[in-house]
PDB file of C-alpha atoms in Angstrom:
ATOM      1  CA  UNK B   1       0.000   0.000   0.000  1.00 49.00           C
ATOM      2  CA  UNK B   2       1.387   3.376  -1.288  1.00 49.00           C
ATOM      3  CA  UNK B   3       0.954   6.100   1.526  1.00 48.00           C
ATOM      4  CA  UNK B   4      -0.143   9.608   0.665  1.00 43.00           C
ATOM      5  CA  UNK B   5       3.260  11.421   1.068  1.00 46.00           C
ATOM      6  CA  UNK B   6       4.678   8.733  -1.170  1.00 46.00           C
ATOM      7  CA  UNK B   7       1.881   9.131  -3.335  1.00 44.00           C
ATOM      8  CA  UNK B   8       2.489  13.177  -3.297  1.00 44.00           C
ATOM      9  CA  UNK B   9       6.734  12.536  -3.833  1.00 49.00           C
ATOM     10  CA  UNK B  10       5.984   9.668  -6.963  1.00 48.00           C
ATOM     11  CA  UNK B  11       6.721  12.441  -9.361  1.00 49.00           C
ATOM     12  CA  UNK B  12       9.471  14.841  -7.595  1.00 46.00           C
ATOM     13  CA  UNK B  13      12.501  14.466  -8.693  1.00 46.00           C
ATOM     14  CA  UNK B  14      13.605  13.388  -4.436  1.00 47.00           C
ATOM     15  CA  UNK B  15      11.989  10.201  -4.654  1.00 48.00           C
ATOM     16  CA  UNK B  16      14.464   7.485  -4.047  1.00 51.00           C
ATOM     17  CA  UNK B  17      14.838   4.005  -4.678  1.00 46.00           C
ATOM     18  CA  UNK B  18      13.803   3.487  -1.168  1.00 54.00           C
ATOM     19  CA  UNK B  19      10.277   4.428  -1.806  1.00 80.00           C
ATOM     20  CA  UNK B  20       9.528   1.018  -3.180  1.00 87.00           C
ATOM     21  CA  UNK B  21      12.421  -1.205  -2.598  1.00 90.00           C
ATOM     22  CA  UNK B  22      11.011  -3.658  -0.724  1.00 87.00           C
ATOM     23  CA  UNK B  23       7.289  -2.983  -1.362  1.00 90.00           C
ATOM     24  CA  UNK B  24       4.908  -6.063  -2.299  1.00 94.00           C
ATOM     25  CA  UNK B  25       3.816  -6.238  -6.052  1.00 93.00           C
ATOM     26  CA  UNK B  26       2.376  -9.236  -8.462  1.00 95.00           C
ATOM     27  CA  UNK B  27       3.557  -9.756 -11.603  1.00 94.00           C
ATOM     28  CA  UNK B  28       1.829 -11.729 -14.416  1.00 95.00           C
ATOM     29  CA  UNK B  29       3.671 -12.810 -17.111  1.00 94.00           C
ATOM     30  CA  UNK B  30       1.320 -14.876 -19.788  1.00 92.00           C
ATOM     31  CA  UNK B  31      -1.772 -13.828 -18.437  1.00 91.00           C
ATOM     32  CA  UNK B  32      -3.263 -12.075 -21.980  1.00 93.00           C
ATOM     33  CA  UNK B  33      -0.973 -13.920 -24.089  1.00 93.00           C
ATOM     34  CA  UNK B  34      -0.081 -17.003 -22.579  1.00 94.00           C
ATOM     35  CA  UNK B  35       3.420 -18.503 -23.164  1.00 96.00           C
ATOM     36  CA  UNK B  36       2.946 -21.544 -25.529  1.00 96.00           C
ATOM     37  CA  UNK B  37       5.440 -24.671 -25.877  1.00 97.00           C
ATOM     38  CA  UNK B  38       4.536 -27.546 -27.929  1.00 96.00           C
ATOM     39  CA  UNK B  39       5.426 -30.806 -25.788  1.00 97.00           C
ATOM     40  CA  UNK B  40       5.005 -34.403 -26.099  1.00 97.00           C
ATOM     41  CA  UNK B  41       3.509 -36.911 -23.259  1.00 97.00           C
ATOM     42  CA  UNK B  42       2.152 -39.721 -22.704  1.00 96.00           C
ATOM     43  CA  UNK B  43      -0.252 -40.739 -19.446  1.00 96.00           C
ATOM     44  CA  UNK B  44       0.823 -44.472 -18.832  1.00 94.00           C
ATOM     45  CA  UNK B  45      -1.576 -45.944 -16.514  1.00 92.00           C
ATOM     46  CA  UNK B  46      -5.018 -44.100 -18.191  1.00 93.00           C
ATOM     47  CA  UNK B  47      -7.090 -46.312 -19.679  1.00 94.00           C
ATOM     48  CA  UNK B  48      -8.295 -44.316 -22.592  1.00 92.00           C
ATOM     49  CA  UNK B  49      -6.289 -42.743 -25.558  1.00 93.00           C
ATOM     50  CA  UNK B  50      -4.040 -40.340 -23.786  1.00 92.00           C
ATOM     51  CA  UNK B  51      -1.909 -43.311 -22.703  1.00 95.00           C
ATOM     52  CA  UNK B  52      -0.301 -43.407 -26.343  1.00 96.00           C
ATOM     53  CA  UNK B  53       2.107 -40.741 -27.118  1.00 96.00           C
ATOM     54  CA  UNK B  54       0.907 -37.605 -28.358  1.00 95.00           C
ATOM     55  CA  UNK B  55       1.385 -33.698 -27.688  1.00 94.00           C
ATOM     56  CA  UNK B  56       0.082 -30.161 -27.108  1.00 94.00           C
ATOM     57  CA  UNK B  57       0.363 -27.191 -28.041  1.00 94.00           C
ATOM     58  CA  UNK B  58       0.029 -25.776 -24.012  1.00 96.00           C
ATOM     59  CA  UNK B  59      -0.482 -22.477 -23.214  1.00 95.00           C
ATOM     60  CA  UNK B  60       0.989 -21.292 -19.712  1.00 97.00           C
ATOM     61  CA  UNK B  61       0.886 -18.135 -17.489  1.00 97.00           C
ATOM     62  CA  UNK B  62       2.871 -17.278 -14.299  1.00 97.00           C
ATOM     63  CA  UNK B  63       1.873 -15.185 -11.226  1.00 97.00           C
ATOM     64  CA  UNK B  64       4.904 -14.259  -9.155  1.00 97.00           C
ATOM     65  CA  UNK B  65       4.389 -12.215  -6.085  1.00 97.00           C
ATOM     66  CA  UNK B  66       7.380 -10.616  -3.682  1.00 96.00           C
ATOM     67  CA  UNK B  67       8.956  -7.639  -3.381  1.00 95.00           C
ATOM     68  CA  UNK B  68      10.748  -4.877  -5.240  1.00 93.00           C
ATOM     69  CA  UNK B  69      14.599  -5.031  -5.784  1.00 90.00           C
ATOM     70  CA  UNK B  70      17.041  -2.189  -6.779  1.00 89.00           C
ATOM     71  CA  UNK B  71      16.519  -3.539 -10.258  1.00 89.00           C
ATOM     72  CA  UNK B  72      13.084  -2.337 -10.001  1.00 90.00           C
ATOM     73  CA  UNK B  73      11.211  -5.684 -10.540  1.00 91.00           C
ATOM     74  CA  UNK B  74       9.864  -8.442  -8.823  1.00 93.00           C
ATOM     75  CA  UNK B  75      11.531 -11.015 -10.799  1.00 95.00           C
ATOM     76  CA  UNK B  76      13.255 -10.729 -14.616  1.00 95.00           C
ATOM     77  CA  UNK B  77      10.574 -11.738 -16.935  1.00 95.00           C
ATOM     78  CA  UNK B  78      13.332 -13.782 -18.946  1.00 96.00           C
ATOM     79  CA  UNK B  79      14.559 -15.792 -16.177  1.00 97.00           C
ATOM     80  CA  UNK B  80      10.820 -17.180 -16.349  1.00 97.00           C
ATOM     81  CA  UNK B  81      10.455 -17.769 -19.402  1.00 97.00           C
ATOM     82  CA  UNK B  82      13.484 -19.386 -19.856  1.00 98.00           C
ATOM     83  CA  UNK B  83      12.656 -22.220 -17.021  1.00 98.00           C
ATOM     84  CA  UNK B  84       9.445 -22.308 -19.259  1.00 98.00           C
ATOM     85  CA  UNK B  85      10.990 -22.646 -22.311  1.00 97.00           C
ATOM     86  CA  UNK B  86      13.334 -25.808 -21.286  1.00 98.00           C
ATOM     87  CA  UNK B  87      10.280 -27.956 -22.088  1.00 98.00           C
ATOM     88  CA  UNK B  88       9.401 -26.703 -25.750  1.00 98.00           C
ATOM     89  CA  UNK B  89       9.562 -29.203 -27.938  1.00 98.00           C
ATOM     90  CA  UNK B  90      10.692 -31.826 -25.514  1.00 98.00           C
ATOM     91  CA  UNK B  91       8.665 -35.512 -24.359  1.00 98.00           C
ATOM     92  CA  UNK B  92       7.860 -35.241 -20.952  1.00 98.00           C
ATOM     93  CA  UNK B  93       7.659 -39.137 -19.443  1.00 98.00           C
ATOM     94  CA  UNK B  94       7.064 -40.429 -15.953  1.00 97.00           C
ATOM     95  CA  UNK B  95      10.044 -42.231 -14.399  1.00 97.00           C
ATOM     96  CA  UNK B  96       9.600 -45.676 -15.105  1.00 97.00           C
ATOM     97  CA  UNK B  97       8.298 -45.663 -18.758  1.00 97.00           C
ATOM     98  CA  UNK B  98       9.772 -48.337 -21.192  1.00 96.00           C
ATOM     99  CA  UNK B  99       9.520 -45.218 -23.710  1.00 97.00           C
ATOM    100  CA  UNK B 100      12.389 -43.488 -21.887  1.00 97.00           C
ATOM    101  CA  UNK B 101      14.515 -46.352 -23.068  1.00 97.00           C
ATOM    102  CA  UNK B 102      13.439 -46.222 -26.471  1.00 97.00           C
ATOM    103  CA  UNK B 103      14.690 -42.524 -26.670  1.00 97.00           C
ATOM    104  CA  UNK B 104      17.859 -43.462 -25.388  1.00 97.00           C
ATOM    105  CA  UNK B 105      18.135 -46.091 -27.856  1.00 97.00           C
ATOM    106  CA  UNK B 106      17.266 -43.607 -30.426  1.00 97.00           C
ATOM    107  CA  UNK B 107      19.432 -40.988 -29.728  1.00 97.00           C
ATOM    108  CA  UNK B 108      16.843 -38.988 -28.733  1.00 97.00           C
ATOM    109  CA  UNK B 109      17.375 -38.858 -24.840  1.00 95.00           C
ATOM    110  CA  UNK B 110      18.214 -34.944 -24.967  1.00 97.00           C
ATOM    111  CA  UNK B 111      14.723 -34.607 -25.884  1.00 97.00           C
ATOM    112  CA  UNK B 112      12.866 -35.954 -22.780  1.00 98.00           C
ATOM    113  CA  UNK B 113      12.219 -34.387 -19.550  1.00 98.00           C
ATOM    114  CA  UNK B 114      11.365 -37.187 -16.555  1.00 98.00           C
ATOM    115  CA  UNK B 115       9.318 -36.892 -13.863  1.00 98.00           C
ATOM    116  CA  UNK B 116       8.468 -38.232 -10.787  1.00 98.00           C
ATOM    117  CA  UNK B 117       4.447 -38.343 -11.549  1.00 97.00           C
ATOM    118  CA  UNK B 118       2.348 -38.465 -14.719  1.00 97.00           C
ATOM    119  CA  UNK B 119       3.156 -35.955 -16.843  1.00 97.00           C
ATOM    120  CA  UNK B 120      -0.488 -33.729 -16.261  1.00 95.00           C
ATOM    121  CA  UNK B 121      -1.291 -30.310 -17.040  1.00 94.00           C
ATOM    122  CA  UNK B 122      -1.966 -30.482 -12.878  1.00 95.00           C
ATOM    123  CA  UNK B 123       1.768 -31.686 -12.084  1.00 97.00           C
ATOM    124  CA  UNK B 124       3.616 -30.031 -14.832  1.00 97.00           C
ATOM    125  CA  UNK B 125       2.460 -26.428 -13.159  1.00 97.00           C
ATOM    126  CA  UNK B 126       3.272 -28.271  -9.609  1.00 97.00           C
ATOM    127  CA  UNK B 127       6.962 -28.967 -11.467  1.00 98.00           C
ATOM    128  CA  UNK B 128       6.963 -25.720 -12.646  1.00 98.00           C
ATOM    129  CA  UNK B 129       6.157 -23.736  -9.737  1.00 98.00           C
ATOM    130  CA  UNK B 130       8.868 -25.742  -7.772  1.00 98.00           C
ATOM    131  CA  UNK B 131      11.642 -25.081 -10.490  1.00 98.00           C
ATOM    132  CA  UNK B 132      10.551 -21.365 -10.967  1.00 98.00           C
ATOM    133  CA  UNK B 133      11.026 -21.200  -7.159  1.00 97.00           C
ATOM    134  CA  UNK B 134      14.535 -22.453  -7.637  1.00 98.00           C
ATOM    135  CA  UNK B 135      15.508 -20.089 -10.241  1.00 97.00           C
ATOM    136  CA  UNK B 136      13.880 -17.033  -9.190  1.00 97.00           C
ATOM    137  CA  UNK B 137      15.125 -14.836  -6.623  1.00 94.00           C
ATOM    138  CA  UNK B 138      14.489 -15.267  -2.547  1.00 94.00           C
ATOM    139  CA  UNK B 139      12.455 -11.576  -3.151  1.00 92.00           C
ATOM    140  CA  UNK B 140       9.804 -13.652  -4.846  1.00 97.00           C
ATOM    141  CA  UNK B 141       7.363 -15.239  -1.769  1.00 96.00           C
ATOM    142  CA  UNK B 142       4.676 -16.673  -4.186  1.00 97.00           C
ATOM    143  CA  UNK B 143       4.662 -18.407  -7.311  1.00 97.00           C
ATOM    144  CA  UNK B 144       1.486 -19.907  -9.217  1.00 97.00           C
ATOM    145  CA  UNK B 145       1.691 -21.387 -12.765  1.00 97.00           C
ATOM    146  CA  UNK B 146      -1.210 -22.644 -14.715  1.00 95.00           C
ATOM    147  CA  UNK B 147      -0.924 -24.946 -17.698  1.00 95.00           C
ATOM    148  CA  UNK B 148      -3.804 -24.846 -20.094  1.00 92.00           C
ATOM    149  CA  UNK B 149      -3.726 -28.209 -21.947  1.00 88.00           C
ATOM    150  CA  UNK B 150      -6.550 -26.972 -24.236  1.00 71.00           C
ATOM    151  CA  UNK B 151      -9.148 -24.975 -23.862  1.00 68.00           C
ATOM    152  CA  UNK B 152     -11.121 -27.126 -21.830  1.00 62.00           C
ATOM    153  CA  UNK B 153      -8.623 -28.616 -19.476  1.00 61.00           C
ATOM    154  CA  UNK B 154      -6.256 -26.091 -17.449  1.00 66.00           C
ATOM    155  CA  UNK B 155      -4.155 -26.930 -14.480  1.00 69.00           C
ATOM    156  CA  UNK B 156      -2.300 -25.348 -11.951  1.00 74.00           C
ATOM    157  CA  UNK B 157      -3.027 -22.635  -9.036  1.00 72.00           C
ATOM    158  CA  UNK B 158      -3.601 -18.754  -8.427  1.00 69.00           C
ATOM    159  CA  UNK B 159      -2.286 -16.382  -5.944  1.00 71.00           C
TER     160      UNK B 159
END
């Protein structure tokens, strides 16, 4: 919350950086034009047609919250997208699958990404939150990421 004297000084040329260093703001990066990667996955144990391997074109948005640093920012919008982009046009498999092998044997195992649990839109934003948390700075205190599978299926949290 901005007080009134602050408010007053925003435009004077004496406001210093220690006006809003430190103050809590949200950033959304992907929230009007969502961040798309096109990745590959397969759901092993489902019993319908999404445990062949297929992809998406995903769509995903970020919602950091924290404070203001001397750069000004909450967080650099291209250290996000940057953990983000790390899965474009990449197979994301759950530890375990046979087809892990299979890329290895082809060559190919550059190209997947494992994970501990099926490879959801709901546990990709859980993976993503937890590696955004990693590479963001200790200023950030809240992170949500949603991953929008299609149009009709979107996972993940809100602040």
């Amino acid at each position: 919350m901005t007080t009134p004297a602050e408010t007053r000084d925003a435009g004077s040329a004496t406001t210093t950086d220690d006006s809003v260093v430190g103050h809590r703001r949200v950033l959304h990066v992907g929230r009007d034009r969502p961040i798309r990667i096109s990745t590959g996955h397969r759901i092993r144990h489902h019993d319908g047609k999404c445990s062949r391997p297929h992809g998406h074109n995903y769509e995903i948005s970020v919602t950091v919250a924290g404070q203001l640093t001397e750069e000004g920012w909450i967080a650099d919008k291209g250290d996000i997208t940057d953990v983000i982009d790390e899965w474009d046009h990449m197979f994301l498999l759950e530890a375990g699958d046979p087809l892990i092998e299979a890329f290895e044997a082809a060559g190919d195992d550059d190209a997947v990404i494992v994970l501990e649990h099926p490879p959801t839109a709901e546990v990709m934003s859980v993976v993503l939150e937890r590696k955004l948390a990693a590479a963001l700075p200790e200023t950030v205190t809240d992170i949500a990421v949603q991953v929008n599978e299609t149009s009709e299926l979107c996972g993940g949290s809100t602040l």
